[in-house]
N, CA and C of each residue as an Amber inpcrd file, in Angstrom:
protein
   639
   0.8530000  -1.1900000   0.0000000   0.0000000   0.0000000   0.0000000
   0.8880000   1.2400000   0.0000000   0.7110000   2.1240000  -0.9550000
   1.5630000   3.3160000  -1.0350000   1.3010000   4.2360000   0.1530000
   2.3480000   4.9190000   0.6510000   2.1620000   5.8240000   1.7920000
   1.2620000   6.9940000   1.4320000   0.5140000   7.4370000   2.4010000
  -0.3940000   8.5650000   2.2060000   0.4200000   9.8460000   2.2070000
   0.2430000  10.7020000   1.2430000   1.0080000  11.9530000   1.2190000
   0.7190000  12.8020000   2.4540000   1.7620000  13.2630000   3.0720000
   1.6320000  14.1160000   4.2550000   1.4470000  13.3660000   5.5570000
   1.5660000  11.9820000   5.5440000   1.3690000  11.2250000   6.7870000
   2.4850000  11.5060000   7.7880000   3.7250000  11.6220000   7.2990000
   4.8470000  11.9040000   8.1960000   4.7210000  13.2730000   8.8460000
   4.2700000  14.2550000   8.0790000   4.0870000  15.5930000   8.6380000
   3.0080000  15.5880000   9.7150000   1.9340000  14.8170000   9.4620000
   0.8560000  14.7490000  10.4590000   1.3340000  14.0960000  11.7530000
   2.1520000  13.0250000  11.6650000   2.6720000  12.4010000  12.8690000
   3.5840000  13.3520000  13.6470000   4.4130000  14.0780000  12.9220000
   5.2890000  15.0340000  13.5990000   4.5150000  16.1260000  14.3100000
   3.4540000  16.6460000  13.6560000   2.6300000  17.6720000  14.2980000
   1.8930000  17.1180000  15.5140000   1.4950000  15.8420000  15.4430000
   0.8060000  15.2380000  16.5850000   1.7340000  15.1470000  17.7920000
   2.9850000  14.7610000  17.5610000   3.9550000  14.7120000  18.6520000
   4.1750000  16.1100000  19.2270000   4.2670000  17.0970000  18.3650000
   4.4690000  18.4700000  18.8300000   3.2970000  18.9440000  19.6730000
   2.0760000  18.6510000  19.2430000   0.9000000  19.0740000  20.0010000
   0.8290000  18.3830000  21.3600000   1.1770000  17.0860000  21.4170000
   1.1620000  16.3930000  22.7020000   2.1970000  16.9790000  23.6510000
   3.3630000  17.3540000  23.1260000   4.4100000  17.9210000  23.9720000
   4.0260000  19.3150000  24.4570000   3.3560000  20.0780000  23.6210000
   2.9640000  21.4400000  24.0040000   1.9260000  21.4470000  25.1070000
   1.1030000  20.4110000  25.1870000   0.0510000  20.3740000  26.2080000
   0.5500000  19.8520000  27.5500000   1.7580000  19.2690000  27.6050000
   2.2930000  18.7590000  28.8670000   2.9110000  19.8870000  29.6780000
   2.8460000  19.7280000  30.9930000   3.4120000  20.7230000  31.8810000
   4.9200000  20.5360000  31.9680000   5.6460000  21.6300000  31.9100000
   7.1010000  21.5730000  31.9870000   7.5340000  21.4210000  33.4480000
   8.3830000  20.4090000  33.6880000   8.8850000  20.1290000  35.0280000
  10.3910000  20.3790000  35.0260000  10.8370000  21.2250000  35.9120000
  12.2580000  21.5390000  36.0290000  12.8440000  20.7940000  37.2150000
  13.8810000  19.9970000  36.9910000  14.5440000  19.2650000  38.0600000
  15.4920000  20.2070000  38.7870000  15.2850000  20.3720000  40.0890000
  16.0780000  21.3040000  40.8810000  17.3860000  20.6470000  41.3210000
  18.2200000  20.3220000  40.3330000  19.5190000  19.7230000  40.6250000
  20.4960000  20.8360000  40.9680000  21.3700000  20.7060000  41.9580000
  21.7070000  19.5070000  42.7460000  20.9220000  19.3560000  44.0460000
  19.9830000  20.2610000  44.3190000  19.2140000  20.1260000  45.5550000
  18.3650000  18.8630000  45.5370000  17.8600000  18.4940000  44.3810000
  17.0560000  17.2810000  44.2280000  17.8110000  16.3440000  43.2980000
  18.1750000  15.1810000  43.8100000  18.9170000  14.2140000  43.0150000
  17.9760000  13.5110000  42.0230000  18.4610000  13.2500000  40.8170000
  17.6010000  12.5670000  39.8390000  17.4090000  11.1010000  40.1920000
  16.2910000  10.5590000  39.7780000  16.0120000   9.1300000  39.9600000
  16.5830000   8.3810000  38.7630000  17.6660000   7.6730000  38.9890000
  18.3660000   6.9760000  37.9220000  17.8610000   5.5510000  37.7840000
  17.8890000   5.0150000  36.5790000  17.5070000   3.6010000  36.3880000
  18.4590000   2.6740000  37.1290000  18.0140000   1.4700000  37.4570000
  18.8800000   0.5490000  38.2260000  20.1740000   0.1920000  37.5030000
  20.1500000   0.1640000  36.1710000  21.3410000  -0.2570000  35.4260000
  22.1240000   0.9380000  34.8790000  22.0760000   2.0400000  35.6050000
  22.8070000   3.2320000  35.1730000  24.3130000   2.9790000  35.1980000
  24.9870000   3.3890000  34.1500000  26.4500000   3.2670000  34.0750000
  27.0750000   4.5930000  34.4790000  27.2770000   4.7300000  35.7860000
  27.8490000   5.9690000  36.2820000  29.3580000   5.8930000  36.3980000
  29.8390000   4.9850000  37.2460000  31.2610000   4.8220000  37.4700000
  31.5010000   3.3630000  37.8350000  32.7490000   2.9400000  37.7970000
  33.0910000   1.5420000  38.0460000  33.6680000   1.4120000  39.4460000
  33.0940000   0.5000000  40.2300000  33.5940000   0.2250000  41.5730000
  34.4330000  -1.0440000  41.5900000  35.4150000  -1.0860000  42.4780000
  36.3420000  -2.2110000  42.5750000  36.1470000  -2.9190000  43.9130000
  35.8770000  -4.2360000  43.8450000  35.8480000  -5.0850000  45.0420000
  37.1890000  -5.7920000  45.1140000  38.1070000  -5.1830000  45.8340000
  39.5140000  -5.5840000  45.7840000  39.7420000  -7.0160000  46.2420000
  38.9310000  -7.5110000  47.1880000  39.1380000  -8.8580000  47.7130000
  38.9550000  -9.9350000  46.6470000  38.1580000  -9.6520000  45.6200000
  37.9140000 -10.6430000  44.5740000  38.9170000 -10.5640000  43.4280000
  39.7320000  -9.5320000  43.3990000  40.6700000  -9.3600000  42.2850000
  41.8520000 -10.3030000  42.4540000  42.1470000 -11.0740000  41.4190000
  43.2900000 -11.9930000  41.4150000  44.4110000 -11.5170000  40.5050000
  44.3260000 -10.2980000  40.0200000  45.3350000  -9.7140000  39.1360000
  45.5200000 -10.5920000  37.9000000  44.4250000 -11.0500000  37.3350000
  44.5160000 -11.8580000  36.1180000  44.7680000 -11.0040000  34.8770000
  44.6020000  -9.6760000  35.0040000  44.8630000  -8.7270000  33.9230000
  43.8820000  -8.8580000  32.7570000  42.8240000  -9.6330000  32.9130000
  41.9050000  -9.8250000  31.8000000  41.1630000  -8.5370000  31.4710000
  40.7880000  -7.7650000  32.4760000  40.0610000  -6.5170000  32.2200000
  40.9470000  -5.5220000  31.4810000  42.2220000  -5.4240000  31.8680000
  43.1250000  -4.4850000  31.2160000  43.4150000  -4.8950000  29.7740000
  43.5030000  -6.2170000  29.5240000  43.7980000  -6.6780000  28.1570000
  42.5940000  -6.4890000  27.2310000  41.3760000  -6.6450000  27.7660000
  40.1850000  -6.5360000  26.9300000  39.6860000  -5.1120000  26.7720000
  40.2000000  -4.1740000  27.5520000  39.7340000  -2.7910000  27.4750000
  40.1190000  -2.1870000  26.1260000  39.1450000  -1.7300000  25.3270000
  39.4940000  -1.1780000  24.0070000  40.2000000   0.1640000  24.0810000
  40.0850000   0.8750000  25.2180000  40.7190000   2.1850000  25.3560000
  42.0290000   2.1390000  26.1350000  42.3800000   0.9680000  26.6830000
  43.5820000   0.8160000  27.4820000  43.6230000   1.8700000  28.5970000
  42.5240000   1.9830000  29.3270000  42.4340000   2.9970000  30.3790000
  42.5340000   2.3830000  31.7740000  42.8410000   1.0930000  31.8660000
  42.9710000   0.4180000  33.1540000  44.4530000   0.1300000  33.4000000
  44.9500000   0.5510000  34.5490000  46.3550000   0.3880000  34.8870000
  46.4520000  -0.4920000  36.1420000  47.1870000  -1.5930000  36.0290000
  47.3090000  -2.5570000  37.1120000  48.7800000  -2.8590000  37.3500000
  49.1900000  -2.8000000  38.6070000  50.5330000  -3.1990000  39.0240000
  50.3850000  -4.2200000  40.1430000  51.3030000  -5.1840000  40.1680000
  51.2350000  -6.2270000  41.1900000  52.6210000  -6.8020000  41.4200000
  52.7440000  -7.6250000  42.4390000  53.9650000  -8.3720000  42.7080000
  53.5770000  -9.7460000  43.2440000  54.5410000 -10.6440000  43.2370000
  54.2920000 -12.0160000  43.6830000  54.8110000 -12.2050000  45.1050000
  54.0490000 -12.9630000  45.8580000  54.4360000 -13.3330000  47.2100000
  54.3810000 -14.8450000  47.3470000  55.2760000 -15.3740000  48.1750000
  55.3230000 -16.8150000  48.4140000  54.4590000 -17.1690000  49.6080000
  53.5590000 -18.1070000  49.4040000  52.6610000 -18.5590000  50.4660000
  53.2220000 -19.8560000  51.0320000  53.4510000 -19.9390000  52.3210000
  53.9970000 -21.1840000  52.8920000  53.0360000 -22.3460000  52.7130000
  53.5800000 -23.5470000  52.8120000  52.7740000 -24.7530000  52.6150000
  51.7000000 -24.8470000  53.6920000  50.5170000 -25.2830000  53.2700000
  49.4070000 -25.4010000  54.2130000  49.5730000 -26.5790000  55.1480000
  50.2680000 -27.6200000  54.6990000  50.4710000 -28.8240000  55.5130000
  51.9480000 -29.1910000  55.5120000  52.4000000 -29.8860000  56.5340000
  53.8150000 -30.3080000  56.5480000  54.1300000 -31.2000000  55.3530000
  55.2310000 -30.9340000  54.7230000  55.6230000 -31.6940000  53.5490000
  55.0810000 -31.1550000  52.2460000  54.1950000 -30.1720000  52.3020000
  53.6530000 -29.5830000  51.0800000  54.6200000 -28.5970000  50.4640000
  54.2850000 -28.1440000  49.3070000  55.1620000 -27.2100000  48.6140000
  54.6120000 -25.7950000  48.7200000  55.5070000 -24.8490000  48.6680000
  55.1190000 -23.4460000  48.7370000  54.4660000 -23.0080000  47.4250000
  53.5870000 -22.0470000  47.5410000  52.9020000 -21.5180000  46.3720000
  53.1270000 -20.0110000  46.2840000  52.9500000 -19.5040000  45.0920000
  53.0840000 -18.0650000  44.8820000  51.7440000 -17.4920000  44.4310000
  51.4530000 -16.2790000  44.8680000  50.2000000 -15.6260000  44.4880000
  50.4820000 -14.1710000  44.1480000  49.6190000 -13.6060000  43.3350000
  49.7490000 -12.2190000  42.9250000  49.1060000 -11.3100000  43.9700000
  49.7790000 -10.2290000  44.2920000  49.2810000  -9.2440000  45.2430000
  49.0960000  -7.9240000  44.5000000  47.9070000  -7.3520000  44.6150000
  47.5790000  -6.1240000  43.8970000  48.2660000  -4.9290000  44.5460000
  49.0040000  -4.1700000  43.7460000  49.6520000  -2.9470000  44.2130000
  48.9190000  -1.7000000  43.7450000  48.4400000  -1.7330000  42.5120000
  47.7430000  -0.5660000  41.9650000  46.6430000  -1.0120000  41.0230000
  45.4950000  -0.3740000  41.1350000  44.3890000  -0.5770000  40.1950000
  43.7710000   0.7950000  39.9710000  43.9530000   1.3280000  38.7900000
  43.4700000   2.6670000  38.4740000  42.7310000   2.6450000  37.1400000
  41.7560000   3.5270000  37.0210000  40.9780000   3.6720000  35.7880000
  40.9980000   5.1430000  35.4030000  41.3760000   5.4030000  34.1580000
  41.3790000   6.7740000  33.6290000  40.0190000   7.0260000  32.9880000
  39.1420000   7.7320000  33.7130000  37.7990000   7.9940000  33.2000000
  37.7820000   9.0850000  32.1450000  38.9280000   9.7120000  31.8840000
  39.0090000  10.6210000  30.7510000  39.0810000   9.8510000  29.4370000
  39.5140000   8.5810000  29.4900000  39.5820000   7.7280000  28.3070000
  38.4450000   6.7220000  28.2530000  37.8970000   6.3670000  29.4110000
  36.8720000   5.3160000  29.4690000  35.6440000   5.7230000  28.6640000
  35.1230000   4.8000000  27.8650000  33.9160000   5.0550000  27.0840000
  32.7190000   4.2910000  27.6410000  32.8540000   3.7330000  28.8500000
  31.7430000   3.1180000  29.5730000  31.0920000   1.9940000  28.7660000
  31.9160000   1.2020000  28.1170000  31.3950000   0.0760000  27.3430000
  31.0280000  -1.1040000  28.2370000  31.6540000  -1.2100000  29.4190000
  31.3480000  -2.2840000  30.3500000  32.0110000  -3.6130000  30.0310000
  32.9480000  -3.6400000  29.0920000  33.6030000  -4.9040000  28.7440000
  34.4100000  -5.4280000  29.9270000  35.0700000  -4.5480000  30.6700000
  35.8870000  -4.9890000  31.8060000  35.0230000  -5.6720000  32.8630000
  33.8130000  -5.1780000  33.0670000  32.9280000  -5.7780000  34.0660000
  32.4070000  -7.1220000  33.5770000  32.1430000  -7.2300000  32.2930000
  31.5990000  -8.4800000  31.7530000  32.6400000  -9.5930000  31.7260000
  33.8930000  -9.2600000  31.4250000  34.9160000 -10.3050000  31.2820000
  35.5630000 -10.6800000  32.6060000  35.3320000  -9.9210000  33.6700000
  35.9630000 -10.2420000  34.9570000  35.4350000 -11.5810000  35.4510000
  36.2840000 -12.6020000  35.5920000  35.7900000 -13.9330000  35.9770000
  35.5320000 -14.0880000  37.4600000  35.9010000 -13.0970000  38.2820000
  35.7820000 -13.2330000  39.7310000  34.9030000 -12.1580000  40.3510000
  34.1290000 -11.4340000  39.5430000  33.1830000 -10.4220000  40.0410000
  33.8870000  -9.4120000  40.9400000  34.9080000  -8.7670000  40.3850000
  35.6310000  -7.7330000  41.1300000  35.2660000  -6.3250000  40.6840000
  34.5450000  -6.1740000  39.5710000  34.1690000  -4.8630000  39.0490000
  32.6480000  -4.7820000  38.9310000  32.1020000  -3.6150000  39.3150000
  30.6540000  -3.4240000  39.3050000  30.3370000  -2.0060000  38.8420000
  29.1470000  -1.8460000  38.2810000  28.6630000  -0.5290000  37.9040000
  28.0560000   0.1570000  39.1190000  28.3930000   1.4160000  39.3030000
  27.8070000   2.2470000  40.3440000  27.0630000   3.4060000  39.6790000
  25.9220000   3.8160000  40.2180000  25.1840000   4.9360000  39.6080000
  25.7810000   6.3060000  39.9090000  26.8610000   6.3750000  40.6620000
  27.4630000   7.6680000  40.9740000  27.9830000   8.3370000  39.6930000
  27.7100000   9.6130000  39.5700000  28.1600000  10.3350000  38.3710000
  28.7680000  11.6940000  38.7090000  28.8230000  12.0470000  39.9710000
  29.3460000  13.3530000  40.3640000  30.8280000  13.2370000  40.7130000
  31.6490000  13.0550000  39.7170000  33.0900000  12.9780000  39.9550000
  33.8500000  13.8370000  38.9380000  33.2460000  14.9440000  38.5550000
  33.9060000  15.8540000  37.6230000  35.1070000  16.5240000  38.2990000
  36.1030000  16.8140000  37.5180000  37.3240000  17.4410000  38.0050000
  37.6650000  18.6310000  37.1280000  38.3960000  19.5830000  37.7010000
  38.8370000  20.7520000  36.9260000  40.0630000  20.4460000  36.0820000
  40.7990000  19.3930000  36.4730000  41.9970000  18.9900000  35.7330000
  41.7660000  17.5920000  35.1790000  42.0410000  17.4110000  33.8970000
  41.8040000  16.1200000  33.2510000  42.6940000  15.0280000  33.8340000
  43.8440000  15.3760000  34.3640000  44.7360000  14.3790000  34.9410000
  44.1790000  13.7990000  36.2450000  43.2790000  14.5080000  36.8870000
  42.6960000  14.0320000  38.1320000  41.5380000  13.0640000  37.9010000
  41.2120000  12.7830000  36.6540000  40.1690000  11.8130000  36.3520000
  40.6830000  10.3800000  36.3870000  41.9670000  10.1990000  36.6480000
  42.5080000   8.8560000  36.8590000  42.3530000   8.5140000  38.3340000
  41.3930000   7.6660000  38.6420000  41.0690000   7.3500000  40.0300000
  41.7370000   6.0360000  40.4240000  42.3780000   6.0620000  41.5840000
  43.0960000   4.9050000  42.0910000  42.1480000   3.9500000  42.8080000
  42.6970000   2.8440000  43.2980000  41.8630000   1.7770000  43.8540000
  41.1640000   2.1970000  45.1440000  41.7240000   3.1420000  45.8830000
  41.0470000   3.6000000  47.1000000  39.7180000   4.2700000  46.7590000
  39.7180000   5.0950000  45.7260000  38.4840000   5.7530000  45.3020000
  37.5270000   4.7470000  44.6810000  38.0590000   3.8210000  43.9050000
  37.1960000   2.7970000  43.3080000  36.5730000   1.9230000  44.3890000
  37.2930000   1.6820000  45.4770000  36.7510000   0.8940000  46.5820000
  35.6230000   1.6600000  47.2770000  35.7400000   2.9560000  47.4150000
  34.6810000   3.7490000  48.0350000  33.3910000   3.6760000  47.2280000
  33.5110000   3.6190000  45.9230000  32.3060000   3.5580000  45.0890000
  31.5840000   2.2190000  45.2090000  32.2420000   1.1980000  45.7570000
  31.5710000  -0.0910000  45.9280000  30.3890000   0.0270000  46.8810000
  30.4240000   0.9820000  47.8250000  29.3260000   1.1400000  48.7720000
  28.0850000   1.7150000  48.0980000  28.2290000   2.2610000  46.9040000
  27.0810000   2.8300000  46.1930000  26.5160000   1.8810000  45.1380000
  27.1010000   0.6940000  45.0030000  26.6080000  -0.2670000  44.0180000
  25.2600000  -0.8230000  44.4840000  24.2120000  -0.7360000  43.6840000
  22.9040000  -1.2550000  44.1230000  22.8890000  -2.7730000  44.1550000
  21.9560000  -3.3200000  44.9180000  21.8040000  -4.7640000  44.9910000
  21.2770000  -5.3000000  43.6600000  21.6540000  -6.5170000  43.2980000
  21.1510000  -7.0870000  42.0380000  19.6440000  -7.2830000  42.1080000
  18.9520000  -7.1330000  40.9970000  17.4920000  -7.3130000  41.0140000
  17.1230000  -8.7540000  41.3320000  15.9700000  -8.9230000  41.9310000
  15.5000000 -10.2610000  42.2830000  15.1530000 -11.0480000  41.0220000
  15.3260000 -12.3530000  41.0870000  15.0100000 -13.2110000  39.9550000
  13.5080000 -13.3590000  39.7920000  13.0900000 -13.6370000  38.5860000
  11.6820000 -13.9020000  38.3360000  11.2670000 -15.1840000  39.0540000
  10.0030000 -15.2910000  39.4450000   9.5710000 -16.5070000  40.1580000
   9.8280000 -17.7910000  39.3780000   9.7190000 -17.7400000  38.0500000
   9.9260000 -18.9380000  37.2470000  11.3160000 -19.0820000  36.6800000
  12.2530000 -18.2460000  37.1300000  13.6100000 -18.2900000  36.5750000
  14.3770000 -19.4790000  37.1330000  15.3380000 -19.9450000  36.3620000
  16.1800000 -21.0450000  36.8010000  17.1820000 -20.5510000  37.8390000
  17.6030000 -21.4550000  38.6860000  18.5840000 -21.1230000  39.6950000
  19.9400000 -20.8500000  39.0430000  20.6490000 -19.8210000  39.4740000
  21.9620000 -19.5500000  38.8840000  22.8950000 -20.7540000  39.0090000
  23.7480000 -20.9280000  38.0070000  24.6600000 -22.0710000  38.0010000
  25.6290000 -22.0240000  39.1770000  26.0450000 -20.8150000  39.5820000
  26.9820000 -20.7140000  40.6900000  26.3680000 -21.2340000  41.9910000
  25.0960000 -20.8630000  42.2280000  24.4290000 -21.3140000  43.4530000
  24.1930000 -22.8180000  43.4110000  23.7730000 -23.3310000  42.2410000
  23.5530000 -24.7730000  42.1210000  24.8500000 -25.5490000  42.3470000
  25.9560000 -25.0660000  41.7760000  27.2400000 -25.7470000  41.9690000
  27.6770000 -25.6940000  43.4290000  27.4720000 -24.5320000  44.0730000
  27.8470000 -24.4250000  45.4850000  26.9910000 -25.3540000  46.3490000
  25.7090000 -25.4880000  46.0270000  24.8480000 -26.3720000  46.8130000
  25.2650000 -27.8340000  46.6390000  25.5900000 -28.2390000  45.4090000
  26.0300000 -29.6130000  45.1840000  27.3320000 -29.9000000  45.9300000
  28.2460000 -28.9380000  45.9170000  29.5010000 -29.1260000  46.6420000
  29.2620000 -29.2630000  48.1430000  28.3640000 -28.4330000  48.6730000
  28.0560000 -28.5260000  50.1040000  27.4080000 -29.8630000  50.4450000
  26.5240000 -30.3570000  49.5760000  25.9000000 -31.6560000  49.8330000
  26.9300000 -32.7860000  49.7910000  27.8780000 -32.7210000  48.8570000
  28.9220000 -33.7410000  48.8010000  29.7980000 -33.7070000  50.0510000
  30.1170000 -32.5160000  50.5260000  30.9340000 -32.4090000  51.7340000
  30.1920000 -32.9590000  52.9450000  28.8930000 -32.6610000  53.0340000
  28.1200000 -33.1920000  54.1580000  28.0350000 -34.7170000  54.0950000
  27.8470000 -35.2650000  52.8720000  27.7930000 -36.7250000  52.7400000
  29.1290000 -37.3620000  53.0950000  30.2350000 -36.7590000  52.6530000
  31.5570000 -37.3030000  52.9840000  31.8190000 -37.2200000  54.4820000
  31.4040000 -36.1380000  55.1350000  31.5930000 -36.0070000  56.5680000
  30.7630000 -37.0370000  57.3250000  29.5280000 -37.2670000  56.8690000
  28.6890000 -38.2750000  57.5260000  29.2890000 -39.6740000  57.3710000
  29.8500000 -39.9720000  56.1830000  30.4750000 -41.2800000  55.9710000
  31.6980000 -41.4470000  56.8600000  32.4960000 -40.3820000  57.0110000
  33.6660000 -40.4600000  57.8820000  33.2560000 -40.6820000  59.3390000
  32.1970000 -39.9920000  59.7850000  31.7380000 -40.1820000  61.1570000
  31.2170000 -41.6000000  61.3720000  30.4960000 -42.1500000  60.3840000
  30.0060000 -43.5200000  60.5110000  31.1620000 -44.5160000  60.5580000
  32.1840000 -44.3020000  59.7190000  33.3400000 -45.1960000  59.7290000
  34.0920000 -45.1090000  61.0520000  34.2310000 -43.8960000  61.5930000
  34.9160000 -43.7440000  62.8700000  34.1430000 -44.4210000  63.9950000
  32.8030000 -44.3330000  63.9550000  31.9880000 -44.9900000  64.9770000
  32.1140000 -46.5080000  64.8850000  32.1410000 -47.0170000  63.6480000
  32.2820000 -48.4650000  63.4680000  33.6420000 -48.9570000  63.9430000
  34.6920000 -48.2020000  63.6630000  36.0300000 -48.5940000  64.1110000
  36.1510000 -48.5300000  65.6270000  35.4620000 -47.5780000  66.2540000
  35.5210000 -47.4770000  67.7080000  34.8200000 -48.6540000  68.3840000
  33.8380000 -49.2940000  67.7300000  33.1330000 -50.4220000  68.3300000
  33.7870000 -51.7570000  68.0610000  34.6520000 -51.8850000  67.0670000
  35.2780000 -53.1650000  66.7240000  36.2810000 -53.6670000  67.7530000
  37.1460000 -52.8930000  68.3810000  38.1280000 -53.4270000  69.3340000
  37.4860000 -54.1380000  70.5220000  36.3900000 -53.6140000  71.0690000
  35.7130000 -54.2600000  72.1780000  35.1680000 -55.6140000  71.7930000
  34.6440000 -55.7400000  70.5860000  34.1330000 -57.0230000  70.1280000
  35.2680000 -58.0250000  69.9520000  36.4160000 -57.6020000  69.4650000
  37.5350000 -58.5150000  69.2550000  38.0670000 -59.0210000  70.5890000
  38.1620000 -58.1550000  71.5900000  38.6540000 -58.5760000  72.9010000
  37.6960000 -59.5710000  73.5290000  36.4070000 -59.3320000  73.3950000
  35.4310000 -60.2520000  73.9620000  35.4940000 -61.6130000  73.2830000
  35.7720000 -61.6500000  71.9770000  35.8320000 -62.9240000  71.2630000
  37.0890000 -63.7010000  71.6260000  38.2060000 -63.0130000  71.9310000
  39.4500000 -63.6950000  72.2280000  39.5880000 -64.0750000  73.7000000
  38.6840000 -63.6340000  74.5760000  38.7820000 -63.9380000  75.9960000
  38.4790000 -65.4230000  76.2290000  39.3290000 -66.1930000  76.9510000
  39.0890000 -67.6340000  77.1700000  37.9120000 -67.8480000  78.0960000
  37.2370000 -68.9810000  77.8940000  36.0720000 -69.3100000  78.7260000
  36.4780000 -69.9560000  80.0370000  37.6430000 -70.6660000  80.1000000
  38.1270000 -71.2650000  81.3450000  39.6550000 -71.2770000  81.3320000
  40.2300000 -71.8200000  82.3730000  41.6970000 -71.8290000  82.4780000
  42.3270000 -72.7840000  81.4920000  41.6170000 -73.8410000  81.0880000
  42.2040000 -74.8420000  80.1940000  42.4060000 -74.3050000  78.8030000
  41.6150000 -73.3660000  78.4060000  41.7530000 -72.8270000  77.0570000
  40.3920000 -72.4740000  76.4940000  40.3810000 -72.0360000  75.2810000
  39.1120000 -71.6420000  74.6800000  38.2130000 -72.8400000  74.4810000
  36.9450000 -72.5820000  74.4920000  35.9550000 -73.6430000  74.3300000
  36.0060000 -74.1850000  72.9230000  36.0340000 -75.5430000  72.7980000
  36.0980000 -76.1780000  71.4930000  34.6840000 -76.3540000  70.9520000
  34.5240000 -76.2080000  69.6750000  33.1820000 -76.4320000  69.1090000
  32.7810000 -77.8930000  69.2130000  31.5310000 -78.1490000  69.5150000
  31.0010000 -79.4890000  69.6770000  30.7680000 -80.1270000  68.3220000
  31.0880000 -81.4490000  68.2470000  30.8250000 -82.2020000  67.0310000
  29.3800000 -82.6900000  67.0560000  28.9140000 -83.0440000  65.8990000
  27.5700000 -83.5400000  65.8050000  27.4800000 -84.8950000  66.5150000
  26.4440000 -85.1200000  67.3380000  26.2440000 -86.3290000  68.0940000
  26.8330000 -86.3040000  69.4630000  27.6310000 -85.2810000  69.8140000
  28.1840000 -85.1670000  71.1490000  27.2900000 -84.2880000  71.9970000
  27.2250000 -84.6060000  73.3050000  26.4410000 -83.8120000  74.2120000
  27.3440000 -82.8430000  74.9580000
């Protein structure tokens, strides 16, 4: 069906008329803070305890605005005879928000959930060099990260929770089996001593043959 001549103009005028009839509302910022959507990309917060210095976020960043420094430390063996291990210790984690384009790739690729979106947006600076925020500032923004939205009633259980529950059930089953084995071993020595105890001074009782009284 061919378009009606002037249909686009009529739609545009209709939008204009609807906008003209609405009351203009002025947001009194900064006295009144705006209501931001839950998934607002304001700034990136760092949960330092989860960071393993895998460098994946810095390698995947298209703007190369993430700077990470670390060193290795030797961890003593957990048990006697074990071998020592080495682990990475985070020294610096900084993000240059003058270069960041808020694509969120660093948050998506982080395998240990160390980076989160925060709705904070009031971090303007008079000097562009001060837009490089270190890990102390990124850690402060973690307190402003909103809680994740609740799952739908019919949604599947997250794989992480299901895996953690299965692991906990296996540990409980293994612990119960160990306790049962320990209880059984604790009862066996008494039975063995009772079986080996002689019935009289002459020696252990001999089994009776068939036909003997």
